[in-house]
């Protein structure tokens, strides 16, 4: 979470894809059941912006998570929801995986 003095509402970063919004909505619902107010904030990532290249040709890992992580590290947003398949193995050491929800039925 960011270093804001008081948190009236948790600002949660998510990509704008249908899958990302469903996953973030599930996290929002779970946190809401614990009486936390959560606002979803859509962030466009490099992976979203580059549509004419294969993802491995971008020459970087984390194309779908880096922009969200930067917003958290800058204190602009409190946390982010990522799909585990998009997570690089060498993410920023200042960030932690705070939770992994149960996997949804296929």
PDB file of C-alpha atoms in Angstrom:
ATOM      1  CA  UNK A   1       0.000   0.000   0.000  1.00  0.00           C
ATOM      2  CA  UNK A   2       1.065   3.551  -0.513  1.00  0.00           C
ATOM      3  CA  UNK A   3       2.208   5.791   2.302  1.00  0.00           C
ATOM      4  CA  UNK A   4      -0.954   7.898   2.417  1.00  0.00           C
ATOM      5  CA  UNK A   5      -1.746   8.920   6.004  1.00  0.00           C
ATOM      6  CA  UNK A   6      -5.267   7.528   6.045  1.00  0.00           C
ATOM      7  CA  UNK A   7      -6.985   5.248   3.626  1.00  0.00           C
ATOM      8  CA  UNK A   8     -10.671   6.007   3.169  1.00  0.00           C
ATOM      9  CA  UNK A   9     -10.709   3.965   0.023  1.00  0.00           C
ATOM     10  CA  UNK A  10      -8.219   1.440  -1.303  1.00  0.00           C
ATOM     11  CA  UNK A  11      -7.260   2.355  -4.882  1.00  0.00           C
ATOM     12  CA  UNK A  12      -6.599  -0.875  -6.741  1.00  0.00           C
ATOM     13  CA  UNK A  13      -4.844  -0.900 -10.138  1.00  0.00           C
ATOM     14  CA  UNK A  14      -6.047  -3.249 -12.859  1.00  0.00           C
ATOM     15  CA  UNK A  15      -5.709  -3.651 -16.590  1.00  0.00           C
ATOM     16  CA  UNK A  16      -8.779  -2.898 -18.673  1.00  0.00           C
ATOM     17  CA  UNK A  17      -9.204  -6.295 -20.330  1.00  0.00           C
ATOM     18  CA  UNK A  18     -12.373  -8.224 -19.603  1.00  0.00           C
ATOM     19  CA  UNK A  19     -10.428 -10.921 -17.732  1.00  0.00           C
ATOM     20  CA  UNK A  20      -8.437  -8.403 -15.672  1.00  0.00           C
ATOM     21  CA  UNK A  21     -11.603  -6.516 -14.724  1.00  0.00           C
ATOM     22  CA  UNK A  22     -13.301  -9.766 -13.643  1.00  0.00           C
ATOM     23  CA  UNK A  23     -10.289 -10.740 -11.534  1.00  0.00           C
ATOM     24  CA  UNK A  24     -10.010  -7.280  -9.959  1.00  0.00           C
ATOM     25  CA  UNK A  25     -13.771  -7.196  -9.394  1.00  0.00           C
ATOM     26  CA  UNK A  26     -13.518 -10.471  -7.501  1.00  0.00           C
ATOM     27  CA  UNK A  27     -10.774  -9.035  -5.276  1.00  0.00           C
ATOM     28  CA  UNK A  28     -12.848  -5.860  -4.805  1.00  0.00           C
ATOM     29  CA  UNK A  29     -15.826  -7.972  -3.740  1.00  0.00           C
ATOM     30  CA  UNK A  30     -13.750 -10.055  -1.311  1.00  0.00           C
ATOM     31  CA  UNK A  31     -12.237  -6.950   0.294  1.00  0.00           C
ATOM     32  CA  UNK A  32     -15.668  -5.309   0.375  1.00  0.00           C
ATOM     33  CA  UNK A  33     -16.993  -8.248   2.378  1.00  0.00           C
ATOM     34  CA  UNK A  34     -14.418  -7.212   4.987  1.00  0.00           C
ATOM     35  CA  UNK A  35     -15.808  -3.668   5.003  1.00  0.00           C
ATOM     36  CA  UNK A  36     -13.043  -2.154   2.898  1.00  0.00           C
ATOM     37  CA  UNK A  37     -14.035   0.371   0.267  1.00  0.00           C
ATOM     38  CA  UNK A  38     -12.187  -0.398  -2.974  1.00  0.00           C
ATOM     39  CA  UNK A  39     -11.995   1.687  -6.142  1.00  0.00           C
ATOM     40  CA  UNK A  40     -10.770  -0.058  -9.295  1.00  0.00           C
ATOM     41  CA  UNK A  41      -8.484   2.123 -11.420  1.00  0.00           C
ATOM     42  CA  UNK A  42      -7.800   0.971 -14.975  1.00  0.00           C
ATOM     43  CA  UNK A  43      -4.192   1.372 -16.147  1.00  0.00           C
ATOM     44  CA  UNK A  44      -3.019   0.772 -19.714  1.00  0.00           C
ATOM     45  CA  UNK A  45       0.182  -1.283 -19.922  1.00  0.00           C
ATOM     46  CA  UNK A  46       2.872  -1.679 -22.573  1.00  0.00           C
ATOM     47  CA  UNK A  47       1.379  -5.058 -23.415  1.00  0.00           C
ATOM     48  CA  UNK A  48      -1.989  -3.369 -24.014  1.00  0.00           C
ATOM     49  CA  UNK A  49      -0.512  -0.570 -26.136  1.00  0.00           C
ATOM     50  CA  UNK A  50       1.611  -2.710 -28.467  1.00  0.00           C
ATOM     51  CA  UNK A  51      -0.794  -4.721 -30.573  1.00  0.00           C
ATOM     52  CA  UNK A  52       1.284  -5.311 -33.700  1.00  0.00           C
ATOM     53  CA  UNK A  53       4.181  -7.181 -32.032  1.00  0.00           C
ATOM     54  CA  UNK A  54       4.426 -10.585 -30.462  1.00  0.00           C
ATOM     55  CA  UNK A  55       4.855 -10.086 -26.730  1.00  0.00           C
ATOM     56  CA  UNK A  56       8.230 -11.875 -26.629  1.00  0.00           C
ATOM     57  CA  UNK A  57       9.561  -9.365 -29.175  1.00  0.00           C
ATOM     58  CA  UNK A  58       9.094  -6.460 -26.778  1.00  0.00           C
ATOM     59  CA  UNK A  59      12.399  -7.521 -25.229  1.00  0.00           C
ATOM     60  CA  UNK A  60      11.150  -7.114 -21.697  1.00  0.00           C
ATOM     61  CA  UNK A  61       9.353  -9.108 -19.051  1.00  0.00           C
ATOM     62  CA  UNK A  62       6.386  -7.771 -17.172  1.00  0.00           C
ATOM     63  CA  UNK A  63       4.819  -6.009 -20.165  1.00  0.00           C
ATOM     64  CA  UNK A  64       1.379  -6.464 -18.591  1.00  0.00           C
ATOM     65  CA  UNK A  65       2.315  -5.589 -14.993  1.00  0.00           C
ATOM     66  CA  UNK A  66       5.080  -2.974 -14.960  1.00  0.00           C
ATOM     67  CA  UNK A  67       2.832   0.080 -15.491  1.00  0.00           C
ATOM     68  CA  UNK A  68       0.574  -1.001 -12.631  1.00  0.00           C
ATOM     69  CA  UNK A  69       3.536  -1.647 -10.340  1.00  0.00           C
ATOM     70  CA  UNK A  70       4.989   1.787 -11.128  1.00  0.00           C
ATOM     71  CA  UNK A  71       1.714   3.464 -10.084  1.00  0.00           C
ATOM     72  CA  UNK A  72       1.901   1.606  -6.752  1.00  0.00           C
ATOM     73  CA  UNK A  73       5.593   2.403  -6.237  1.00  0.00           C
ATOM     74  CA  UNK A  74       4.924   6.091  -6.998  1.00  0.00           C
ATOM     75  CA  UNK A  75       2.179   6.130  -4.341  1.00  0.00           C
ATOM     76  CA  UNK A  76      -0.481   7.000  -6.908  1.00  0.00           C
ATOM     77  CA  UNK A  77      -2.342   3.743  -6.252  1.00  0.00           C
ATOM     78  CA  UNK A  78      -2.396   1.443  -3.231  1.00  0.00           C
ATOM     79  CA  UNK A  79      -2.154  -2.021  -4.746  1.00  0.00           C
ATOM     80  CA  UNK A  80      -2.559  -3.911  -8.012  1.00  0.00           C
ATOM     81  CA  UNK A  81      -4.270  -7.080  -9.180  1.00  0.00           C
ATOM     82  CA  UNK A  82      -2.253  -9.174 -11.635  1.00  0.00           C
ATOM     83  CA  UNK A  83      -2.797 -12.479 -13.353  1.00  0.00           C
ATOM     84  CA  UNK A  84      -0.072 -14.791 -12.035  1.00  0.00           C
ATOM     85  CA  UNK A  85       0.818 -15.817 -15.593  1.00  0.00           C
ATOM     86  CA  UNK A  86       1.902 -12.220 -16.272  1.00  0.00           C
ATOM     87  CA  UNK A  87       4.101 -11.859 -13.181  1.00  0.00           C
ATOM     88  CA  UNK A  88       7.856 -11.736 -13.806  1.00  0.00           C
ATOM     89  CA  UNK A  89       9.990 -13.793 -11.451  1.00  0.00           C
ATOM     90  CA  UNK A  90      12.170 -10.778 -10.661  1.00  0.00           C
ATOM     91  CA  UNK A  91       9.652  -8.079  -9.764  1.00  0.00           C
ATOM     92  CA  UNK A  92      10.477  -4.945  -7.766  1.00  0.00           C
ATOM     93  CA  UNK A  93      11.783  -5.936  -4.315  1.00  0.00           C
ATOM     94  CA  UNK A  94       9.670  -3.168  -2.717  1.00  0.00           C
ATOM     95  CA  UNK A  95       6.474  -4.985  -3.738  1.00  0.00           C
ATOM     96  CA  UNK A  96       5.108  -8.238  -2.350  1.00  0.00           C
ATOM     97  CA  UNK A  97       2.431 -10.689  -3.389  1.00  0.00           C
ATOM     98  CA  UNK A  98      -0.048  -9.961  -0.611  1.00  0.00           C
ATOM     99  CA  UNK A  99      -2.593 -12.579  -1.541  1.00  0.00           C
ATOM    100  CA  UNK A 100      -3.583 -15.173  -4.092  1.00  0.00           C
ATOM    101  CA  UNK A 101      -7.334 -15.809  -4.369  1.00  0.00           C
ATOM    102  CA  UNK A 102      -8.671 -19.282  -5.008  1.00  0.00           C
ATOM    103  CA  UNK A 103      -8.633 -20.242  -8.643  1.00  0.00           C
ATOM    104  CA  UNK A 104     -12.001 -19.866 -10.358  1.00  0.00           C
ATOM    105  CA  UNK A 105     -13.679 -22.878 -11.926  1.00  0.00           C
ATOM    106  CA  UNK A 106     -12.885 -23.356 -15.610  1.00  0.00           C
TER     107      UNK A 106
END
